[in-house]
PDB file of C-alpha atoms and ligand atoms in Angstrom:
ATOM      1  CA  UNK A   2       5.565 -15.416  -2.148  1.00 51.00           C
ATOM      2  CA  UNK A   3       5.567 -19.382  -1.896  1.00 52.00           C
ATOM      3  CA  UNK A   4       7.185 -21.480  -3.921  1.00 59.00           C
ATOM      4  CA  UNK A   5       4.354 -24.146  -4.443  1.00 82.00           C
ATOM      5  CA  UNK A   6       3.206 -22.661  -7.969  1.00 94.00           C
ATOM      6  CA  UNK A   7       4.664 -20.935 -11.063  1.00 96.00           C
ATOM      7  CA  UNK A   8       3.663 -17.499 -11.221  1.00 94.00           C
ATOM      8  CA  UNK A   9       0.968 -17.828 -14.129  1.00 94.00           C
ATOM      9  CA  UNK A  10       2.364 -14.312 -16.385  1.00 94.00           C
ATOM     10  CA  UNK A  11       5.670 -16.090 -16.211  1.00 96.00           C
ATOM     11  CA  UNK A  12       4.536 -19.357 -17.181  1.00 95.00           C
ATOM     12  CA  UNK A  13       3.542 -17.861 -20.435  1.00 95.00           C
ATOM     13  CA  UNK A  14       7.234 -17.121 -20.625  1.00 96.00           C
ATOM     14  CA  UNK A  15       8.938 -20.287 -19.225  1.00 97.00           C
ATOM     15  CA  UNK A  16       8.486 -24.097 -18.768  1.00 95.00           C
ATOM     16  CA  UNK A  17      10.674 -26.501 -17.148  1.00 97.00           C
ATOM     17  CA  UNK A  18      11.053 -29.419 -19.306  1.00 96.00           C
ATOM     18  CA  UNK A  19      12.161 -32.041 -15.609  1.00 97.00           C
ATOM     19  CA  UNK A  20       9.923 -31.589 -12.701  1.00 97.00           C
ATOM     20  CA  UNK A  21      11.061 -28.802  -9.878  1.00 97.00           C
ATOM     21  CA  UNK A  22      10.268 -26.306  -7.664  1.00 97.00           C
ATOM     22  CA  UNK A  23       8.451 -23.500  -9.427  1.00 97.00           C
ATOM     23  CA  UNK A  24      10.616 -21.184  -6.926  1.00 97.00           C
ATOM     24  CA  UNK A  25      13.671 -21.780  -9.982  1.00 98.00           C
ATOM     25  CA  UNK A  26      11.230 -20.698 -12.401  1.00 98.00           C
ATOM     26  CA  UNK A  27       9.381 -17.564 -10.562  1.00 98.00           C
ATOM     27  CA  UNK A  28      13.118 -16.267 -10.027  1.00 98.00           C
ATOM     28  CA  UNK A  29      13.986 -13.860 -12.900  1.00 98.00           C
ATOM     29  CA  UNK A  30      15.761 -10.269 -12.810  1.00 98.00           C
ATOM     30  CA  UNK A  31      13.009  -7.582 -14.177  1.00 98.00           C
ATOM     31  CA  UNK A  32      14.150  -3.546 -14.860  1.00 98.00           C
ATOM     32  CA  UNK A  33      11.226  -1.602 -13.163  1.00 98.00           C
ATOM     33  CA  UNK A  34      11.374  -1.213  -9.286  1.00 98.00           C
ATOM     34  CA  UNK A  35       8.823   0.387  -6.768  1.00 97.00           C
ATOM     35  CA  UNK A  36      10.378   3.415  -4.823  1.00 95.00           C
ATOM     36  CA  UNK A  37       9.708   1.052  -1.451  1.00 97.00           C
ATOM     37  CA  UNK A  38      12.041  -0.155   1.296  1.00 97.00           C
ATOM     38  CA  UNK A  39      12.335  -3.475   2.057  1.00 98.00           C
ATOM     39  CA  UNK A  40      12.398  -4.565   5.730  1.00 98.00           C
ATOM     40  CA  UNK A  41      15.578  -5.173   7.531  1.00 97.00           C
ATOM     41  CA  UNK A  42      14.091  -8.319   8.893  1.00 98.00           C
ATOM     42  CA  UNK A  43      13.438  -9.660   5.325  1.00 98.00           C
ATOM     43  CA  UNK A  44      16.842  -7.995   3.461  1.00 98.00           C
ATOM     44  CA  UNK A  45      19.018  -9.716   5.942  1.00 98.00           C
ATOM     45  CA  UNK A  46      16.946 -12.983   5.382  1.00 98.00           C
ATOM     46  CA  UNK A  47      18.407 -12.526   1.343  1.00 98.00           C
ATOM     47  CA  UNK A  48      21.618 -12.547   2.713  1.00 98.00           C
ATOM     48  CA  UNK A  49      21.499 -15.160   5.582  1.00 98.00           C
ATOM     49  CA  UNK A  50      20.594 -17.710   2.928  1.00 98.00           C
ATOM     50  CA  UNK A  51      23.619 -16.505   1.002  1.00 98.00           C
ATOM     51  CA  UNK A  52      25.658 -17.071   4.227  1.00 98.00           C
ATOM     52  CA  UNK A  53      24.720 -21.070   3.585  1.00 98.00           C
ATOM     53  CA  UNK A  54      26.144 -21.850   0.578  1.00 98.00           C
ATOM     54  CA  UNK A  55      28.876 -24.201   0.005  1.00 98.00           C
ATOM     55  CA  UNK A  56      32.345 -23.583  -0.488  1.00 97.00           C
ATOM     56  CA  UNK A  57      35.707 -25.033  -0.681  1.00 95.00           C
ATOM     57  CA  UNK A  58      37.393 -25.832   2.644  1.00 93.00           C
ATOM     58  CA  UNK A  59      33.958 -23.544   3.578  1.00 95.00           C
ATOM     59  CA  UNK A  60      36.179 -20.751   3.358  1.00 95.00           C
ATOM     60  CA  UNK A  61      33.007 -18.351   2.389  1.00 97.00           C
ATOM     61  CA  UNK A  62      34.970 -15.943   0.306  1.00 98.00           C
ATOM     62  CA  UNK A  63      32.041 -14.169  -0.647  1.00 98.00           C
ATOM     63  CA  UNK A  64      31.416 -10.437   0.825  1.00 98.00           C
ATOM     64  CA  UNK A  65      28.562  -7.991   0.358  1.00 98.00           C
ATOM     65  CA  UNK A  66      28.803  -4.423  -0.016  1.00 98.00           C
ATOM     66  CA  UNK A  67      25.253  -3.438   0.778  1.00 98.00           C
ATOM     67  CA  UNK A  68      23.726   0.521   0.283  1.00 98.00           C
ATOM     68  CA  UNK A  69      20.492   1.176   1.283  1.00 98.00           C
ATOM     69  CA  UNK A  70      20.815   4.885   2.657  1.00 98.00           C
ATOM     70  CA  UNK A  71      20.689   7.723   0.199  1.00 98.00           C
ATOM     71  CA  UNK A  72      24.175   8.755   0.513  1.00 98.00           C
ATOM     72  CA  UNK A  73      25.525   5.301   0.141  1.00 98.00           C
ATOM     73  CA  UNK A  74      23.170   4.489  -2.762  1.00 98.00           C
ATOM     74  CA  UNK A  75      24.481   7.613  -4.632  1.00 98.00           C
ATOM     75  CA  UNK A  76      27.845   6.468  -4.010  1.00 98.00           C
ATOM     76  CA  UNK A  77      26.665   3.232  -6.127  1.00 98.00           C
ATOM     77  CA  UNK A  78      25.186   5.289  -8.863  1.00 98.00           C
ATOM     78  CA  UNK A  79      28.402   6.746  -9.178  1.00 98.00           C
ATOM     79  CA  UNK A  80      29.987   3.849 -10.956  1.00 98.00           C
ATOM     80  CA  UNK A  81      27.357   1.766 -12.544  1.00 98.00           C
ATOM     81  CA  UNK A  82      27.029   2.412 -15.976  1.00 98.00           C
ATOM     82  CA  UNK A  83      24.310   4.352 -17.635  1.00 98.00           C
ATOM     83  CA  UNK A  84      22.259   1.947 -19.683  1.00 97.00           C
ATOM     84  CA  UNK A  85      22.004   0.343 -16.280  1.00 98.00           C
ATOM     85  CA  UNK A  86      21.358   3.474 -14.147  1.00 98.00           C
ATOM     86  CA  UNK A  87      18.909   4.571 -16.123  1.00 97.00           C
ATOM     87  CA  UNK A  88      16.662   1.970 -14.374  1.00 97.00           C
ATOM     88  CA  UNK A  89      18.594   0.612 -10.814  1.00 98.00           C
ATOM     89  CA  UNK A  90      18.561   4.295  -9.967  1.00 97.00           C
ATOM     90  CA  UNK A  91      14.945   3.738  -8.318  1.00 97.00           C
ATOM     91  CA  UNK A  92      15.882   0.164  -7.034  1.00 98.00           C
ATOM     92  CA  UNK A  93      15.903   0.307  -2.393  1.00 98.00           C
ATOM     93  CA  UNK A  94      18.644  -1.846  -2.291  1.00 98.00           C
ATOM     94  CA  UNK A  95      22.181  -1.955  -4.255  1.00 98.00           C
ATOM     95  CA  UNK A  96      24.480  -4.865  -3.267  1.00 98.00           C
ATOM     96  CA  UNK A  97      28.099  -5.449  -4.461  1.00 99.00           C
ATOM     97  CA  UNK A  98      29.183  -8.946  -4.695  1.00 99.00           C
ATOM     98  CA  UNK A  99      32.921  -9.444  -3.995  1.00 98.00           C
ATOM     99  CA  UNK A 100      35.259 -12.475  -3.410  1.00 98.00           C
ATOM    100  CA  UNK A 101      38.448 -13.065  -1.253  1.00 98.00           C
ATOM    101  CA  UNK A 102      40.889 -14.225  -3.861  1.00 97.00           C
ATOM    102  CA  UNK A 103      43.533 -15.550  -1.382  1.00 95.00           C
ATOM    103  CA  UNK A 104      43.327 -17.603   1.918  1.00 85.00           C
ATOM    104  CA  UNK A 105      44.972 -18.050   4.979  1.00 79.00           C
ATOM    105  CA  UNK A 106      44.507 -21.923   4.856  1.00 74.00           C
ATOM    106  CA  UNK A 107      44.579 -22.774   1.306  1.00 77.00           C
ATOM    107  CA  UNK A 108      46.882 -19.353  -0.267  1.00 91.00           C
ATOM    108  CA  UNK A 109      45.135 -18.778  -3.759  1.00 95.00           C
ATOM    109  CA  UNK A 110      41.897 -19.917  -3.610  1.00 96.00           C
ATOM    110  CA  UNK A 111      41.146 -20.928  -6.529  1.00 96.00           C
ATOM    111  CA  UNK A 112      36.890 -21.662  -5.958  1.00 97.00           C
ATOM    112  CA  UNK A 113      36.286 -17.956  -4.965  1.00 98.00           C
ATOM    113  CA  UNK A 114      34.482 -17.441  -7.720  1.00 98.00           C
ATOM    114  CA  UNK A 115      32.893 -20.390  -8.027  1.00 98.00           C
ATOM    115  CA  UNK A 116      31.931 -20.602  -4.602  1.00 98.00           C
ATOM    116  CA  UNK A 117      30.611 -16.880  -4.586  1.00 98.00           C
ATOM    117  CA  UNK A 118      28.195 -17.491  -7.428  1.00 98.00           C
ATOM    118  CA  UNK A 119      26.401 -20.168  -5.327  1.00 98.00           C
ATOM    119  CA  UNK A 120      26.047 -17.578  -2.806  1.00 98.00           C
ATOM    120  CA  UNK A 121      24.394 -15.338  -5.454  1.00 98.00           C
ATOM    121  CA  UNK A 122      21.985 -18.141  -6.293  1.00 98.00           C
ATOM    122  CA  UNK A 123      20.975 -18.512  -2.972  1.00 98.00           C
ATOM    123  CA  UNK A 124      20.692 -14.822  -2.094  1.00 98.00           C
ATOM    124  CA  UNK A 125      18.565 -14.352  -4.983  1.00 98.00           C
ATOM    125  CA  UNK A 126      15.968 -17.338  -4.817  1.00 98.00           C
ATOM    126  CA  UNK A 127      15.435 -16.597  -1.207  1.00 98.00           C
ATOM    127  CA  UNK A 128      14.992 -12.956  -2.651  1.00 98.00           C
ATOM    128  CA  UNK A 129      12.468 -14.240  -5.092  1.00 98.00           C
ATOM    129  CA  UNK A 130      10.685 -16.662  -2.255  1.00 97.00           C
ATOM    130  CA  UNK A 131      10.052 -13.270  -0.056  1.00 98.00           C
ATOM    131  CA  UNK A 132       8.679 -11.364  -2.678  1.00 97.00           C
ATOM    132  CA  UNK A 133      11.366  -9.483  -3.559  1.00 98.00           C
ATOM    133  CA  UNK A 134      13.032  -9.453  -7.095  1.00 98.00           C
ATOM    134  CA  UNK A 135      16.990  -9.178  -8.183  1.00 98.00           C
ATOM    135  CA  UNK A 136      19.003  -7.882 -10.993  1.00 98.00           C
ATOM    136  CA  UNK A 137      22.042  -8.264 -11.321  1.00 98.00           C
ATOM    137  CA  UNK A 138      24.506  -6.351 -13.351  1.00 98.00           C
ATOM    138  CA  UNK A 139      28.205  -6.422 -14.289  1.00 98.00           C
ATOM    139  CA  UNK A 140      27.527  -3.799 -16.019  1.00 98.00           C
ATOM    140  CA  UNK A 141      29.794  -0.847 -13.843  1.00 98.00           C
ATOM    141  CA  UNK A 142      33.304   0.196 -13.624  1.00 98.00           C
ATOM    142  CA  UNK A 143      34.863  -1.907 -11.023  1.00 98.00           C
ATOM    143  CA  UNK A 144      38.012   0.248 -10.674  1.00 98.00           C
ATOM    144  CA  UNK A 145      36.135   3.490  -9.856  1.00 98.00           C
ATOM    145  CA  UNK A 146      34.353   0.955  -7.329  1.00 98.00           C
ATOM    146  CA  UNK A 147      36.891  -0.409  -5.743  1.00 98.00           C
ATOM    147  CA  UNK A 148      37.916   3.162  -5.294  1.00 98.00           C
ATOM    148  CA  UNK A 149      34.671   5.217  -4.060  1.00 98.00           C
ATOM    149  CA  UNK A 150      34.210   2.005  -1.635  1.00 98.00           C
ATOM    150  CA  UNK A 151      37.509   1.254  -0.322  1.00 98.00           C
ATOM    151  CA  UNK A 152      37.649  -2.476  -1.337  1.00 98.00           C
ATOM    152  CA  UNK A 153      41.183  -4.274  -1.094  1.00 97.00           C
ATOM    153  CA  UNK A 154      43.224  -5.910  -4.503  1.00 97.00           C
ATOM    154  CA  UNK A 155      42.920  -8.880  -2.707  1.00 96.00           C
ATOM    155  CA  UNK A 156      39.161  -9.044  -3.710  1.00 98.00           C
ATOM    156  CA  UNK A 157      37.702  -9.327  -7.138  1.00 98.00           C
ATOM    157  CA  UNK A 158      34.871  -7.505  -8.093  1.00 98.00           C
ATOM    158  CA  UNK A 159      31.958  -9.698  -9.611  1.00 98.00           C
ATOM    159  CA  UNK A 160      28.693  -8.170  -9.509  1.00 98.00           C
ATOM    160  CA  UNK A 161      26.139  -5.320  -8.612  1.00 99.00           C
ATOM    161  CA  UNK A 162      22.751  -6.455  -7.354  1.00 99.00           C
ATOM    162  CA  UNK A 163      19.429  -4.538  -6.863  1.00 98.00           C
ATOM    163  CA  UNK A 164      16.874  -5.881  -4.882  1.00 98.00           C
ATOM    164  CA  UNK A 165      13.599  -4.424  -4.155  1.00 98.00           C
ATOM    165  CA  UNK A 166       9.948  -4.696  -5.289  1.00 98.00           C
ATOM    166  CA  UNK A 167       8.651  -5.065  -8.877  1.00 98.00           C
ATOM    167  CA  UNK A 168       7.171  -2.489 -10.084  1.00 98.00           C
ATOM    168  CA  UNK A 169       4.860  -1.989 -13.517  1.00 97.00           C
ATOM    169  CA  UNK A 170       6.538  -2.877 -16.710  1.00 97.00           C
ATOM    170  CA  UNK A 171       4.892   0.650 -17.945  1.00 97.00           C
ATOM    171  CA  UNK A 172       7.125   3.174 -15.160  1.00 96.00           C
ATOM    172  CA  UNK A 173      10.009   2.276 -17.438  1.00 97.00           C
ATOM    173  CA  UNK A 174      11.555   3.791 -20.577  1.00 95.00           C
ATOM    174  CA  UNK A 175       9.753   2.370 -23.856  1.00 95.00           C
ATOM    175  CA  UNK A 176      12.837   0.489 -24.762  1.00 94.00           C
ATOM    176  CA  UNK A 177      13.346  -1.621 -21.827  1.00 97.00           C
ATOM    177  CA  UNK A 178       9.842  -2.224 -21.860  1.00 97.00           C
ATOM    178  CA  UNK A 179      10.116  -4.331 -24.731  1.00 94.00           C
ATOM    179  CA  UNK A 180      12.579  -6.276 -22.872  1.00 96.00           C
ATOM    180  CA  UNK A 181      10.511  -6.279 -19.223  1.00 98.00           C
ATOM    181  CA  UNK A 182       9.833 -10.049 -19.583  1.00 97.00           C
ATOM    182  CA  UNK A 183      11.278 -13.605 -18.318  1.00 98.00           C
ATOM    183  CA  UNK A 184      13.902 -15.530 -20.354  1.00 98.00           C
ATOM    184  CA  UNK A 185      14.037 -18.807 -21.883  1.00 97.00           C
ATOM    185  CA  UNK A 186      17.038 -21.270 -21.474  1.00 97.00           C
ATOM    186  CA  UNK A 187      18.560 -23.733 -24.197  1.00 97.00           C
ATOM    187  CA  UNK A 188      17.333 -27.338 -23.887  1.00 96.00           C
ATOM    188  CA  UNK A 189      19.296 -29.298 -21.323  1.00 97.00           C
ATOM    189  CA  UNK A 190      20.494 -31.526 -23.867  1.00 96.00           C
ATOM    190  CA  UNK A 191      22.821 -29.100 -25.510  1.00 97.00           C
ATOM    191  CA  UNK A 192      24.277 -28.653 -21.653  1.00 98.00           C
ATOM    192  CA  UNK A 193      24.707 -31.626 -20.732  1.00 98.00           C
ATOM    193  CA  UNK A 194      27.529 -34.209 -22.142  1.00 98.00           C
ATOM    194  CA  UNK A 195      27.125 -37.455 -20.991  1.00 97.00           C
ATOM    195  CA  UNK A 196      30.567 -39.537 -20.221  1.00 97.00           C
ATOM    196  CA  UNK A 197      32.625 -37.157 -21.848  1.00 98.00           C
ATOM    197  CA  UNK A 198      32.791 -33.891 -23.976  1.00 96.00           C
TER     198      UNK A 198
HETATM  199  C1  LIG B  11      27.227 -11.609 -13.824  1.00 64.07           C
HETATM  200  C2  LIG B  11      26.003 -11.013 -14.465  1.00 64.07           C
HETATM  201  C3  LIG B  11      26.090  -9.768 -15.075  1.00 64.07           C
HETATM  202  C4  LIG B  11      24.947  -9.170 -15.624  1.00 64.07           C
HETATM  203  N1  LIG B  11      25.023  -7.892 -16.126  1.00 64.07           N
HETATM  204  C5  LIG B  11      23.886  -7.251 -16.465  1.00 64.07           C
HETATM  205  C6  LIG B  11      23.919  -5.854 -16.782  1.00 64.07           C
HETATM  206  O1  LIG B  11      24.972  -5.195 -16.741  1.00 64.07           O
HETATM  207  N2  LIG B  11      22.758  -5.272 -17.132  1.00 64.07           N
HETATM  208  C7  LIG B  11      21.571  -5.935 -17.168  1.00 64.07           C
HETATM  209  O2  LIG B  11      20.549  -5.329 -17.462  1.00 64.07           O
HETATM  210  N3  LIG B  11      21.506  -7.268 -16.859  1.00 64.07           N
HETATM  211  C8  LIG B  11      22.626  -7.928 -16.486  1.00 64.07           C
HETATM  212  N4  LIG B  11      22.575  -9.253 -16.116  1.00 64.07           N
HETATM  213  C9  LIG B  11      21.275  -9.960 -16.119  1.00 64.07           C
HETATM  214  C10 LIG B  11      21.241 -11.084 -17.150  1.00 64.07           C
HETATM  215  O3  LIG B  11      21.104 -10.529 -18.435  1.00 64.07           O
HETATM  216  C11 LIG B  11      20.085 -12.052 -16.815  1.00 64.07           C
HETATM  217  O4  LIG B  11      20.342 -12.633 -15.559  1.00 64.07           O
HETATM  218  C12 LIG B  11      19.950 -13.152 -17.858  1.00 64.07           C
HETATM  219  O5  LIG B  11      19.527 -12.618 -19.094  1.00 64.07           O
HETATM  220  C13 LIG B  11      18.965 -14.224 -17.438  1.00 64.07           C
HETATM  221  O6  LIG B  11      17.722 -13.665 -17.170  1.00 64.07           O
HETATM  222  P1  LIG B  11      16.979 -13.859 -15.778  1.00 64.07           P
HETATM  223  O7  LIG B  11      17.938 -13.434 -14.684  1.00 64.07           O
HETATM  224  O8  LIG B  11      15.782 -12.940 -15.850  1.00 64.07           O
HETATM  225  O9  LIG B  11      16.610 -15.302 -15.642  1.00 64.07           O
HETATM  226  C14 LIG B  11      23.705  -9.866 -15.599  1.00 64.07           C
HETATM  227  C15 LIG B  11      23.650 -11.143 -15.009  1.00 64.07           C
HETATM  228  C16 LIG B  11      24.763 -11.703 -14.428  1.00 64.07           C
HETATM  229  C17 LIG B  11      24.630 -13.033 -13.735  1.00 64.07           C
END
């Protein structure tokens, strides 16, 4: 998918009120998925954007715990929570975002997060400019998950990520249904304070 329009059923949903790329807008994190792989050529494009993010000192304290087997994708399921399993379950791809909360050059570092975010954004508008969609979910038990996949103290746990194809609003439960559709945002000028708070 380009960037150079706004997808027209999500432009019933969402208008930018400044001029940008419609590749912020067409980015959103839908429920259903298609049982389909997705490429390794374009997955590893997802997270070679990620790769160019900025960071502090460009440390890059963002890691990616990626399942796309069966047995590594029911390791996932393991510790995501139901209301969220219910509908990742048929999602290709399952990513867990982590951080390095210490450095060698800089001890604590105290932009991990920050940094690692960033490194989400990127990973999922490049998603969104392949055709792909994300979701994103904090919604899973990070201790069994730093368990079942081995992952050190000295990284926090931030998110879980499907990627995949979109599939039909109507292949998932009535009740998310209902909720299979963009999001607005609250006017910029409630974000925004000029000069000070
Ligand atoms: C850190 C984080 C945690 C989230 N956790 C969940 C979750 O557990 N379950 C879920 O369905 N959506 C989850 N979401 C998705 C958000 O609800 C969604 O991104 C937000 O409503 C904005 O919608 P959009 O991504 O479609 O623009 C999460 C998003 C983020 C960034």
């Amino acid at each position: 998918m380009s960037s150079a329009k706004v997808v027209p059923e999500i432009e019933k949903y969402r208008k930018a009120g400044y001029d940008i790329d419609p590749l912020f807008i067409n980015r959103w994190s839908p429920r259903s998925f298609l049982d389909k792989a997705v490429p390794d050529e374009i997955l590893f494009s997802v997270f070679e954007a990620a790769r160019w993010a900025p960071s502090a000192l460009n440390i890059q304290p963002w890691r990616f715990v990626v399942a796309r087997t069966k047995d590594d994708l029911e390791k996932f399921h393991s510790f995501i929570l139901p209301g969220n399993l219910t509908w990742c379950e048929k999602a290709p791809v399952l990513t867990l975002i982590i951080s390095e909360k210490t450095d060698d050059k800089m001890g604590e570092n105290a932009a991990h997060a920050f940094d690692t975010g960033a490194a989400w954004g990127y990973l999922s508008l490049q998603a969104s400019l392949k055709g792909l969609v994300t979701h994103p979910m904090g919604g899973f038990d990070k201790e069994k998950a730093r368990k079942v996949l081995n992952i050190p103290d000295k990284y926090a746990l931030h998110a879980v990520v499907a990627i995949g194809y979109q599939g039909q609003k109507s292949a998932l439960p009535v009740n998310l249904q209902e909720r299979e559709q963009p999001s607005p945002r609250r006017p910029l000028d409630e974000t925004i304070h000029e000069g000070s708070f």
